[in-house]
mmCIF file of C-alpha atoms in Angstrom:
data_model
loop_
_atom_site.group_PDB
_atom_site.id
_atom_site.type_symbol
_atom_site.label_atom_id
_atom_site.label_comp_id
_atom_site.label_asym_id
_atom_site.label_seq_id
_atom_site.Cartn_x
_atom_site.Cartn_y
_atom_site.Cartn_z
ATOM 1 C CA MET A 1 111.959 104.298 123.401
ATOM 2 C CA PRO A 2 108.737 106.311 123.663
ATOM 3 C CA ILE A 3 105.449 104.692 124.567
ATOM 4 C CA PRO A 4 103.663 103.655 121.342
ATOM 5 C CA MET A 5 100.872 106.039 120.375
ATOM 6 C CA ASP A 6 98.193 103.322 120.392
ATOM 7 C CA LEU A 7 99.026 102.658 124.055
ATOM 8 C CA GLN A 8 99.203 106.347 124.950
ATOM 9 C CA HIS A 9 95.704 106.899 123.605
ATOM 10 C CA ALA A 10 94.169 103.505 124.352
ATOM 11 C CA THR A 11 91.386 104.808 126.582
ATOM 12 C CA GLU A 12 90.322 107.582 124.229
ATOM 13 C CA ASP A 13 90.421 105.242 121.238
ATOM 14 C CA PHE A 14 88.352 102.645 123.100
ATOM 15 C CA GLU A 15 85.755 105.226 124.154
ATOM 16 C CA ARG A 16 85.485 106.385 120.534
ATOM 17 C CA PHE A 17 85.075 102.775 119.359
ATOM 18 C CA LEU A 18 82.489 102.010 122.055
ATOM 19 C CA ALA A 19 80.449 105.097 121.154
ATOM 20 C CA ASP A 20 80.612 104.092 117.483
ATOM 21 C CA ALA A 21 79.454 100.529 118.286
ATOM 22 C CA ARG A 22 76.668 101.889 120.532
ATOM 23 C CA ASP A 23 75.418 104.253 117.834
ATOM 24 C CA THR A 24 75.731 101.698 115.031
ATOM 25 C CA ALA A 25 73.642 99.195 117.012
ATOM 26 C CA SER A 26 71.192 101.907 118.176
ATOM 27 C CA LEU A 27 71.865 101.065 121.816
ATOM 28 C CA GLY A 28 71.248 103.479 124.650
ATOM 29 C CA THR A 29 74.325 103.130 126.851
ATOM 30 C CA ARG A 30 78.034 102.393 126.900
ATOM 31 C CA ASN A 31 77.306 99.398 129.169
ATOM 32 C CA GLN A 32 74.963 97.880 126.609
ATOM 33 C CA ALA A 33 77.565 98.435 123.906
ATOM 34 C CA TYR A 34 80.306 96.910 126.047
ATOM 35 C CA THR A 35 78.298 93.740 126.651
ATOM 36 C CA MET A 36 77.583 93.447 122.927
ATOM 37 C CA VAL A 37 81.247 93.944 122.008
ATOM 38 C CA ASP A 38 82.397 91.478 124.678
ATOM 39 C CA GLY A 39 79.926 88.901 123.380
ATOM 40 C CA VAL A 40 81.037 89.305 119.763
ATOM 41 C CA LEU A 41 84.713 88.989 120.711
ATOM 42 C CA ARG A 42 84.069 85.869 122.834
ATOM 43 C CA VAL A 43 82.023 84.186 120.109
ATOM 44 C CA SER A 44 84.804 84.824 117.602
ATOM 45 C CA ARG A 45 87.526 83.643 120.000
ATOM 46 C CA ARG A 46 85.748 80.330 120.686
ATOM 47 C CA ARG A 47 86.255 79.396 117.061
ATOM 48 C CA LEU A 48 89.970 80.028 116.830
ATOM 49 C CA SER A 49 92.941 77.920 117.837
ATOM 50 C CA LEU A 50 95.167 79.389 120.517
ATOM 51 C CA GLU A 51 97.691 80.375 117.854
ATOM 52 C CA ASP A 52 95.097 82.000 115.598
ATOM 53 C CA ALA A 53 93.482 83.814 118.517
ATOM 54 C CA ILE A 54 96.839 85.291 119.494
ATOM 55 C CA ARG A 55 97.407 86.382 115.890
ATOM 56 C CA PHE A 56 93.971 88.003 115.765
ATOM 57 C CA ALA A 57 94.403 89.711 119.139
ATOM 58 C CA GLY A 58 97.698 91.130 117.918
ATOM 59 C CA VAL A 59 95.981 93.368 115.372
ATOM 60 C CA LEU A 60 93.268 94.652 117.707
ATOM 61 C CA PRO A 61 93.550 98.019 119.427
ATOM 62 C CA PRO A 62 94.936 97.598 122.983
ATOM 63 C CA VAL A 63 91.728 97.700 125.032
ATOM 64 C CA LEU A 64 89.876 95.424 122.610
ATOM 65 C CA ARG A 65 92.872 93.094 122.721
ATOM 66 C CA ALA A 66 92.552 92.944 126.497
ATOM 67 C CA ILE A 67 88.810 92.260 126.314
ATOM 68 C CA PHE A 68 89.398 89.576 123.698
ATOM 69 C CA VAL A 69 91.687 87.578 125.994
ATOM 70 C CA ALA A 70 89.931 88.325 129.322
ATOM 71 C CA ASP A 71 88.331 85.365 131.118
ATOM 72 C CA TRP A 72 89.608 83.020 128.419
ATOM 73 C CA ASP A 73 89.751 79.310 129.058
ATOM 74 C CA PRO A 74 92.089 78.015 126.310
ATOM 75 C CA ALA A 75 91.002 74.457 127.188
ATOM 76 C CA GLU A 76 87.399 75.199 126.200
ATOM 77 C CA PRO A 77 86.445 73.018 123.231
ATOM 78 C CA ARG A 78 86.765 74.895 119.972
ATOM 79 C CA ARG A 79 83.525 75.576 118.139
ATOM 80 C CA THR A 80 82.938 76.045 114.440
ATOM 81 C CA PHE A 81 81.633 79.074 112.611
ATOM 82 C CA THR A 82 77.973 78.473 111.847
ATOM 83 C CA ASP A 83 75.185 80.606 110.460
ATOM 84 C CA ARG A 84 74.869 84.237 111.554
ATOM 85 C CA ALA A 85 71.617 83.647 113.456
ATOM 86 C CA ALA A 86 73.188 80.963 115.676
ATOM 87 C CA LEU A 87 76.299 83.058 116.257
ATOM 88 C CA THR A 88 74.164 86.076 117.128
ATOM 89 C CA ALA A 89 72.140 84.020 119.617
ATOM 90 C CA GLU A 90 75.425 83.047 121.255
ATOM 91 C CA VAL A 91 76.436 86.729 121.460
ATOM 92 C CA GLN A 92 73.079 87.531 123.042
ATOM 93 C CA ASP A 93 73.507 84.738 125.590
ATOM 94 C CA LEU A 94 76.359 86.570 127.374
ATOM 95 C CA ARG A 95 74.895 88.174 130.519
ATOM 96 C CA ARG A 96 71.499 87.158 129.185
ATOM 97 C CA HIS A 97 69.412 89.363 131.483
ATOM 98 C CA HIS A 98 71.501 92.456 130.765
ATOM 99 C CA ASN A 99 72.195 91.969 127.079
ATOM 100 C CA PHE A 100 70.571 94.269 124.539
ATOM 101 C CA ALA A 101 72.583 93.153 121.504
ATOM 102 C CA PRO A 102 70.422 93.413 118.390
ATOM 103 C CA ALA A 103 70.218 90.814 115.635
ATOM 104 C CA SER A 104 72.774 92.942 113.778
ATOM 105 C CA ALA A 105 75.301 92.851 116.661
ATOM 106 C CA ILE A 106 78.107 91.026 114.845
ATOM 107 C CA ALA A 107 77.921 93.256 111.777
ATOM 108 C CA ASP A 108 77.583 96.354 113.978
ATOM 109 C CA VAL A 109 80.715 95.532 115.968
ATOM 110 C CA ALA A 110 82.582 94.586 112.780
ATOM 111 C CA ALA A 111 81.652 97.907 111.171
ATOM 112 C CA ALA A 112 82.714 99.897 114.222
ATOM 113 C CA LEU A 113 85.954 97.936 114.441
ATOM 114 C CA ARG A 114 86.792 98.608 110.798
ATOM 115 C CA ARG A 115 86.146 102.332 111.278
ATOM 116 C CA ASN A 116 88.338 102.488 114.370
ATOM 117 C CA MET A 117 91.421 100.565 113.274
ATOM 118 C CA GLU A 118 93.381 99.938 110.134
ATOM 119 C CA ALA A 119 90.944 97.733 108.240
ATOM 120 C CA GLU A 120 93.800 96.459 106.061
ATOM 121 C CA LYS A 121 95.475 94.927 109.133
ATOM 122 C CA LEU A 122 92.227 93.186 110.006
ATOM 123 C CA ASP A 123 91.774 91.893 106.467
ATOM 124 C CA ARG A 124 95.351 90.567 106.319
ATOM 125 C CA ILE A 125 94.888 88.506 109.475
ATOM 126 C CA LEU A 126 91.403 87.317 108.487
ATOM 127 C CA ALA A 127 92.856 85.988 105.227
ATOM 128 C CA ILE A 128 94.999 83.487 107.151
ATOM 129 C CA LEU A 129 92.452 82.500 109.797
ATOM 130 C CA PRO A 130 90.201 79.436 109.475
ATOM 131 C CA GLU A 131 87.263 79.348 107.102
ATOM 132 C CA GLY A 132 84.382 81.346 108.485
ATOM 133 C CA ALA A 133 86.464 83.985 110.282
ATOM 134 C CA ALA A 134 86.368 86.482 107.409
ATOM 135 C CA GLY A 135 82.612 85.977 107.031
ATOM 136 C CA PHE A 136 82.111 86.479 110.762
ATOM 137 C CA TRP A 137 83.862 89.880 110.625
ATOM 138 C CA ALA A 138 82.194 90.926 107.351
ATOM 139 C CA VAL A 139 80.006 94.027 107.454
#
């Protein structure tokens, strides 16, 4: 069996996504964009059960899937989806002194994600995730 195309081109696809997220958020560097994306993924993950997080990760492109599960403590208490301002503050708290995520970070990452994957796959999984997940990933 040949290597799946999404795995063969994982690095190029991730670089394209990261550039899109950087430009959407008006950030200056890939590193700033990476920290923003990592923060958004972590904040989302903290609100999902283990089972739902695995389902969600399964639709992400390979490198984003890896970032989503990296440094994960499944025993961490699950949080609830709250208002966008509180969620954004949590995104901005990751690597606080090196984080340039704007107030629009969640929507910026969601928009870049939708442009760089099959949005229908994302919408199908969001429809079965807990209340608040679809709103979190709304553009």
